Coordinates of C-alpha atoms in Angstrom, one line a residue:
M1 CA -26.9 -22.8 15.3
R2 CA -26.7 -19.6 13.3
V3 CA -25.1 -20.1 9.8
T4 CA -23.0 -17.3 8.4
N5 CA -22.1 -17.6 4.7
I6 CA -19.1 -15.6 3.7
G7 CA -18.4 -15.0 0.0
L8 CA -15.0 -14.4 -1.6
I9 CA -15.7 -12.3 -4.6
R10 CA -14.0 -12.4 -7.9
E11 CA -11.8 -9.4 -8.5
R12 CA -13.2 -7.4 -11.5
K13 CA -11.3 -4.1 -11.3
I14 CA -9.0 -3.5 -14.3
P15 CA -6.1 -4.0 -14.2
Q16 CA -7.1 -7.2 -12.6
D17 CA -5.7 -8.2 -9.2
S18 CA -5.0 -11.8 -8.4
R19 CA -4.8 -11.5 -4.6
V20 CA -7.5 -12.9 -2.3
A21 CA -8.5 -12.1 1.3
L22 CA -8.3 -15.7 2.5
T23 CA -6.3 -18.6 1.1
P24 CA -7.9 -22.1 0.7
D25 CA -6.1 -23.4 3.8
Q26 CA -7.3 -20.4 5.8
C27 CA -10.9 -20.9 4.7
K28 CA -10.6 -24.6 5.7
W29 CA -9.1 -23.7 9.1
I30 CA -11.9 -21.2 9.8
Q31 CA -14.7 -23.6 8.8
A32 CA -13.2 -26.3 11.1
R33 CA -13.0 -24.0 14.1
R34 CA -16.0 -21.7 13.7
P35 CA -19.2 -23.8 13.6
G36 CA -21.8 -22.3 11.3
V37 CA -19.3 -20.4 9.1
Q38 CA -19.3 -21.5 5.5
F39 CA -17.3 -20.0 2.6
I40 CA -18.5 -19.7 -1.0
V41 CA -15.9 -18.7 -3.5
Q42 CA -16.7 -17.1 -6.9
P43 CA -14.7 -18.9 -9.6
S44 CA -11.8 -16.9 -11.0
A45 CA -9.4 -17.7 -13.8
T46 CA -6.9 -15.1 -12.6
R47 CA -6.9 -15.6 -8.8
C48 CA -3.4 -16.6 -7.5
Y49 CA -5.0 -19.6 -5.7
K50 CA -6.8 -21.7 -8.3
D51 CA -10.4 -22.8 -8.0
E52 CA -9.2 -26.4 -7.7
E53 CA -7.2 -25.5 -4.6
Y54 CA -10.4 -24.2 -2.9
E55 CA -12.3 -27.3 -4.0
R56 CA -9.6 -29.6 -2.5
A57 CA -9.9 -27.7 0.7
G58 CA -13.6 -28.4 0.8
I59 CA -14.7 -24.9 -0.1
T60 CA -17.9 -24.4 -2.2
L61 CA -17.5 -22.7 -5.6
S62 CA -20.4 -20.7 -7.0
E63 CA -21.1 -17.7 -9.1
D64 CA -24.2 -17.0 -7.0
L65 CA -23.3 -15.1 -3.8
T66 CA -26.7 -13.8 -3.0
G67 CA -27.0 -16.2 0.0
C68 CA -23.9 -14.7 1.6
T69 CA -24.1 -12.2 4.4
I70 CA -20.5 -11.0 4.2
L71 CA -18.5 -10.5 1.0
L72 CA -14.7 -10.2 1.1
G73 CA -12.7 -8.6 -1.8
I74 CA -9.5 -6.7 -2.3
K75 CA -9.9 -3.9 -4.7
E76 CA -12.9 -1.7 -5.5
V77 CA -16.0 -3.6 -6.6
P78 CA -17.5 -2.3 -9.9
V79 CA -20.8 -0.5 -9.3
A80 CA -22.7 -2.9 -11.5
D81 CA -21.6 -5.9 -9.4
L82 CA -22.6 -4.6 -6.0
L83 CA -25.3 -6.7 -4.3
D84 CA -28.0 -4.8 -2.4
G85 CA -28.0 -5.0 1.4
K86 CA -24.7 -7.0 1.9
T87 CA -21.8 -6.3 4.1
Y88 CA -18.6 -5.7 2.1
L89 CA -15.0 -5.6 3.1
F90 CA -12.5 -4.2 0.6
F91 CA -10.2 -1.3 -0.1
S92 CA -12.7 1.3 -1.3
H93 CA -10.2 4.2 -1.7
T94 CA -12.9 6.7 -0.8
K95 CA -11.8 8.1 2.7
K96 CA -9.6 10.7 1.0
Q97 CA -12.4 11.6 -1.4
Q98 CA -10.7 10.2 -4.4
P99 CA -12.6 11.5 -7.4
H100 CA -12.5 8.2 -9.4
N101 CA -14.5 6.4 -6.7
R102 CA -17.2 8.9 -6.0
Q103 CA -19.7 6.9 -8.0
L104 CA -18.8 3.8 -6.1
L105 CA -19.6 5.3 -2.7
R106 CA -22.8 6.8 -4.0
A107 CA -23.9 3.4 -5.2
I108 CA -23.1 1.8 -1.9
L109 CA -25.3 4.3 -0.2
Q110 CA -28.1 3.8 -2.7
K111 CA -28.0 0.0 -2.4
N112 CA -28.2 0.0 1.5
I113 CA -24.8 -1.7 1.7
T114 CA -22.5 -1.8 4.8
L115 CA -19.0 -1.0 3.8
I116 CA -16.1 -1.8 6.1
D117 CA -12.8 -0.5 4.6
Y118 CA -9.6 -2.5 5.4
E119 CA -7.7 0.8 5.3
C120 CA -9.7 2.2 8.2
L121 CA -9.1 -0.7 10.6
E122 CA -6.7 0.7 13.1
H123 CA -5.3 -0.1 16.5
E124 CA -5.9 2.5 19.3
D125 CA -2.6 4.2 18.5
G126 CA -3.6 4.7 14.9
Q127 CA -1.5 1.9 13.4
R128 CA -3.1 0.0 10.6
I129 CA -4.3 -3.4 11.6
I130 CA -4.5 -5.1 8.2
G131 CA -3.0 -4.5 4.8
F132 CA -0.5 -5.5 2.2
G133 CA 2.0 -2.8 3.1
F134 CA 4.9 -5.1 4.0
F135 CA 4.8 -6.7 0.6
A136 CA 4.2 -3.4 -1.1
G137 CA 7.5 -2.3 0.5
I138 CA 9.3 -5.5 -0.6
V139 CA 8.3 -5.1 -4.2
G140 CA 8.7 -1.3 -4.2
A141 CA 12.2 -1.4 -2.8
H142 CA 13.2 -4.1 -5.4
N143 CA 11.7 -2.1 -8.2
G144 CA 13.4 1.1 -7.1
L145 CA 16.7 -0.6 -7.1
M146 CA 15.9 -2.2 -10.5
A147 CA 15.0 1.1 -12.0
Y148 CA 18.3 2.7 -10.7
G149 CA 20.2 -0.2 -12.2
N150 CA 18.5 0.1 -15.5
R151 CA 19.2 3.8 -15.5
T152 CA 22.9 3.6 -14.7
G153 CA 23.8 0.2 -16.1
L154 CA 25.8 -0.5 -12.9
F155 CA 23.8 -3.7 -12.0
T156 CA 20.8 -5.7 -13.1
L157 CA 17.8 -7.0 -11.3
D158 CA 15.0 -9.1 -12.8
R159 CA 11.3 -8.6 -12.2
V160 CA 9.7 -9.7 -9.0
Y161 CA 6.7 -11.3 -10.6
K162 CA 8.9 -13.8 -12.4
Q163 CA 9.6 -15.4 -9.0
R164 CA 7.1 -17.8 -7.5
S165 CA 7.6 -16.7 -3.9
F166 CA 9.3 -14.3 -1.6
K167 CA 11.8 -17.0 -0.8
E168 CA 12.7 -17.4 -4.4
L169 CA 13.1 -13.6 -4.7
I170 CA 15.6 -13.6 -1.9
H171 CA 17.7 -16.2 -3.8
T172 CA 18.0 -13.7 -6.7
Y173 CA 20.0 -11.4 -4.4
F174 CA 22.8 -13.8 -3.9
G175 CA 26.0 -12.4 -5.4
L176 CA 24.4 -8.9 -6.0
R177 CA 26.9 -6.2 -5.4
L178 CA 25.6 -2.6 -5.3
P179 CA 27.7 0.5 -5.8
N180 CA 28.2 3.1 -3.1
L181 CA 24.6 4.3 -3.1
K182 CA 22.9 6.5 -0.5
I183 CA 19.2 5.5 -0.1
A184 CA 16.6 7.3 1.9
V185 CA 13.7 5.2 3.3
T186 CA 10.7 7.3 4.5
G187 CA 7.9 6.1 6.8
S188 CA 7.5 3.9 9.8
G189 CA 4.7 1.5 9.0
R190 CA 4.5 -1.8 7.3
V191 CA 5.6 -0.3 4.0
A192 CA 8.7 1.0 5.5
Q193 CA 9.3 -2.4 7.2
G194 CA 9.2 -4.0 3.7
L195 CA 11.5 -1.4 2.3
S196 CA 14.1 -1.9 5.1
E197 CA 13.8 -5.6 4.8
V198 CA 15.1 -5.5 1.2
M199 CA 17.8 -3.1 2.1
N200 CA 19.1 -5.6 4.6
L201 CA 18.7 -8.5 2.2
V202 CA 20.8 -6.8 -0.4
G203 CA 23.5 -5.7 2.0
V204 CA 22.8 -2.0 2.3
H205 CA 24.0 -0.8 5.7
E206 CA 21.7 1.3 7.9
V207 CA 23.2 4.6 9.3
E208 CA 21.7 7.3 11.4
P209 CA 20.3 10.4 9.6
E210 CA 23.0 12.7 11.0
E211 CA 25.7 10.4 9.8
Y212 CA 23.9 10.0 6.4
L213 CA 23.9 13.8 5.9
G214 CA 27.5 14.3 7.1
R215 CA 29.5 12.3 4.5
R216 CA 29.7 9.9 1.6
F217 CA 30.6 6.2 2.2
N218 CA 32.6 3.6 0.3
Y219 CA 29.7 1.1 0.6
P220 CA 26.0 1.4 0.1
V221 CA 24.0 2.8 2.9
Y222 CA 20.4 3.8 3.8
T223 CA 18.7 5.8 6.5
Q224 CA 15.2 5.5 7.7
L225 CA 13.3 8.8 8.2
K226 CA 10.3 8.5 10.4
S227 CA 7.9 11.3 11.2
A228 CA 10.1 12.8 13.9
Q229 CA 12.9 13.1 11.4
L230 CA 10.7 14.3 8.5
Y231 CA 8.5 17.0 10.1
A232 CA 9.1 20.0 12.4
R233 CA 6.9 22.7 13.7
K234 CA 7.3 25.9 11.9
D235 CA 7.4 27.9 15.1
N236 CA 9.8 26.0 17.3
G237 CA 11.2 23.1 15.3
G238 CA 9.7 20.4 17.5
Y239 CA 7.6 17.4 16.7
E240 CA 4.7 15.9 18.7
R241 CA 2.8 13.0 17.1
L242 CA -0.8 13.9 18.1
D243 CA -0.3 17.5 17.4
F244 CA 1.1 16.7 13.9
H245 CA -1.9 14.4 13.0
H246 CA -4.4 17.0 14.2
H247 CA -2.7 20.1 12.8
P248 CA -0.3 19.1 10.0
E249 CA -0.5 22.7 8.7
R250 CA 1.7 23.8 11.6
Y251 CA 4.6 21.7 10.3
Q252 CA 7.1 21.8 7.5
N253 CA 9.0 19.0 5.9
K254 CA 12.7 18.5 6.6
F255 CA 13.4 16.2 3.7
P256 CA 14.9 18.9 1.5
L257 CA 18.0 18.5 3.7
Y258 CA 18.4 15.0 2.1
T259 CA 17.9 15.8 -1.6
S260 CA 21.5 16.7 -2.1
Q261 CA 22.7 13.5 -0.4
T262 CA 20.4 10.9 -1.8
D263 CA 20.6 8.8 -4.9
I264 CA 17.4 6.7 -4.5
L265 CA 14.3 7.7 -2.5
L266 CA 12.1 4.8 -1.3
N267 CA 8.9 6.6 -0.1
G268 CA 6.6 4.8 2.3
V269 CA 5.0 7.7 4.2
Y270 CA 1.2 7.8 4.7
W271 CA 0.0 11.0 3.1
Y272 CA -3.3 12.9 3.1
P273 CA -4.2 16.5 2.1
G274 CA -2.6 19.0 4.4
V275 CA 0.5 17.0 5.3
P276 CA 3.6 18.8 4.0
R277 CA 5.1 17.2 0.9
L278 CA 8.6 15.9 0.8
F279 CA 9.7 18.7 -1.5
E280 CA 8.3 21.2 -4.0
P281 CA 8.1 20.1 -7.6
E282 CA 10.5 22.9 -8.7
A283 CA 13.2 21.5 -6.4
I284 CA 14.2 19.0 -9.0
R285 CA 15.5 21.8 -11.3
D286 CA 18.2 22.6 -8.7
E287 CA 21.5 21.0 -9.6
Q288 CA 21.9 20.1 -5.9
F289 CA 18.9 17.8 -6.1
I290 CA 20.8 14.6 -7.0
I291 CA 18.0 12.0 -6.6
E292 CA 17.7 10.1 -9.8
T293 CA 15.2 7.4 -8.9
I294 CA 12.1 7.6 -6.7
A295 CA 10.1 4.6 -5.8
D296 CA 6.8 6.1 -4.5
V297 CA 5.4 3.0 -2.8
S298 CA 2.6 5.1 -1.1
D299 CA 1.6 6.1 -4.7
D300 CA -0.4 9.2 -3.9
E301 CA -0.5 11.2 -7.2
M302 CA 0.7 14.7 -6.5
G303 CA 1.0 13.7 -2.9
S304 CA 4.0 13.3 -0.7
V305 CA 6.1 13.0 -3.9
P306 CA 4.7 16.0 -5.8
I307 CA 6.2 15.0 -9.1
N308 CA 4.4 11.6 -9.1
Q309 CA 1.8 12.5 -11.8
R310 CA 0.3 9.1 -12.6
T311 CA 0.1 5.4 -11.6
Q312 CA 1.8 2.9 -13.8
T313 CA 1.2 -0.8 -14.2
I314 CA 3.2 -3.9 -13.0
E315 CA 4.2 -4.5 -16.6
D316 CA 5.4 -0.9 -17.1
P317 CA 6.2 0.4 -13.6
V318 CA 8.6 3.4 -14.4
Y319 CA 8.3 6.7 -16.1
G320 CA 10.3 9.9 -16.1
I321 CA 9.8 13.5 -15.2
D322 CA 11.8 16.2 -17.0
R323 CA 13.8 18.3 -14.6
N324 CA 13.2 21.5 -16.4
T325 CA 9.6 21.3 -17.7
L326 CA 8.2 18.8 -15.1
A327 CA 6.6 17.0 -18.0
I328 CA 6.2 13.2 -18.2
T329 CA 8.9 11.5 -20.3
A330 CA 10.1 8.0 -21.0
P331 CA 12.2 6.5 -18.2
Y332 CA 15.9 6.5 -17.9
L333 CA 16.5 9.7 -19.9
K334 CA 19.3 12.2 -19.2
G335 CA 17.9 15.3 -17.5
S336 CA 15.0 13.5 -15.9
V337 CA 14.0 11.9 -12.6
D338 CA 12.6 8.3 -12.7
I339 CA 9.4 7.6 -10.8
M340 CA 8.3 4.0 -9.9
A341 CA 4.6 4.2 -9.0
V342 CA 2.3 1.2 -9.1
G343 CA -1.0 0.9 -7.2
N344 CA -1.0 -2.9 -6.7
L345 CA 2.7 -3.7 -6.0
P346 CA 1.9 -6.7 -3.8
N347 CA 0.3 -8.4 -6.8
E348 CA 3.8 -9.3 -7.9
L349 CA 4.0 -11.7 -5.0
P350 CA 0.3 -12.5 -4.7
R351 CA 0.4 -15.8 -2.9
D352 CA 2.7 -14.6 -0.1
A353 CA 0.8 -11.3 0.2
S354 CA -2.6 -13.1 0.3
R355 CA -1.4 -15.5 3.0
Y356 CA 0.0 -12.6 5.1
F357 CA -3.2 -10.6 4.7
G358 CA -5.4 -13.5 5.7
E359 CA -3.4 -14.2 8.8
Q360 CA -4.1 -10.6 10.0
L361 CA -7.7 -10.9 9.0
I362 CA -8.2 -14.0 11.1
K363 CA -6.2 -12.7 14.1
Y364 CA -7.6 -9.2 14.4
V365 CA -10.9 -9.0 12.5
L366 CA -12.7 -12.3 12.1
D367 CA -14.2 -12.8 15.6
D368 CA -15.5 -9.2 15.8
L369 CA -17.0 -9.6 12.3
L370 CA -18.8 -12.9 13.3
G371 CA -19.8 -11.6 16.7
E372 CA -21.2 -8.5 18.1
G373 CA -18.7 -6.2 16.5
S374 CA -16.2 -3.9 18.3
A375 CA -15.2 -0.3 18.5
T376 CA -12.4 -1.0 16.0
L377 CA -14.8 -2.5 13.5
K378 CA -17.3 0.4 14.0
R379 CA -14.6 2.9 13.4
A380 CA -13.7 1.2 10.1
T381 CA -17.3 1.2 8.9
I382 CA -17.7 4.0 6.3
V383 CA -21.3 3.1 5.5
E384 CA -23.8 1.2 7.6
K385 CA -26.9 -0.1 5.8
G386 CA -26.8 2.7 3.3
V387 CA -26.0 5.6 5.7
L388 CA -22.6 7.3 6.2
T389 CA -21.5 6.7 9.8
P390 CA -20.6 9.7 12.0
F391 CA -16.9 9.1 11.5
Y392 CA -17.3 9.6 7.8
S393 CA -20.0 12.2 7.6
Y394 CA -17.5 14.5 6.0
L395 CA -17.9 12.4 2.8
K396 CA -21.5 13.5 2.4
E397 CA -20.8 16.2 -0.1
Y398 CA -18.3 14.1 -1.9
A399 CA -20.8 11.2 -2.4
G400 CA -23.6 13.6 -3.3
S401 CA -25.8 12.0 -0.7
A402 CA -28.9 13.7 0.6

């Protein structure tokens, strides 16, 4: 019987992340049903599931993962901690040629590593298979509302991370009464699902985009703007999904129609260079631009929200942008727009998010990973044994590889 050792690495990126790819119960379940699979977990004082929980589940703890074939993490692995010749699965944040991870990709190539990026695992229709997007949306929507409440003094919400679970977070919404807000939710993926979930939990009514644009309401409302509502061809005003993804330069964004009707923007669109931004930075100088709070859950700096200039931390999630100078300010100042932008939002509900992530990993990825692979897994492999795969050959210059 072939033995496959899978290691769960300790998260070392700063700020540290407490999420994990598989929970103790999930590791135990896999070991019981997949003969030959054994897990080894690197001890961690900051992981949301304690070392003792893995031990009670019968999982081995060890600092030494050199005997593992496959290594599972969440955030980027520091270059110094990469083990030669291993197969890694984590969010590398390299597919968009992010400058801060260029050295990481270069080291992966030099160390003959195979890198499978969770972000690149997609169904045939392009929908992401695995991720933390739903809980990013949950926390992002809460934090967006919290920031608006802090700014206006109209209501108060406590921090998500103070709750032990999503269930406890829901209990904090009992009795909450929101003013007559208009909230725009952008996107159609898991992030947008999480954003909409919170809207429904706090009693914000959903309305169609046309109705949203047409009038004010005497109760809080939101509208969800998917790609067909956000983008239109410059030549004929139409929208076709595949055409948009292959030729985003042919399209313009229709969101400026909503900036004079929206109090809070909850942004969950997937953005990459070439996709039209929601608005131009100078638009916030216009007195008709009434948005006061933007929760940029996608968190692409200078991306779909072009005034998002930096990523904040869970402890300090909100900053301001001066409407006239476009400079960064403290939050909640008159004459500014508040931005909530945090790169690891699901870490405010780490146990729920980890359990959700592990369920998807088991359902859609595990058997392919342990078996002969699949087209899906191949498409998500950025580097195979130290060589960029054909799908990601465009990263050659970025990585500085020969």
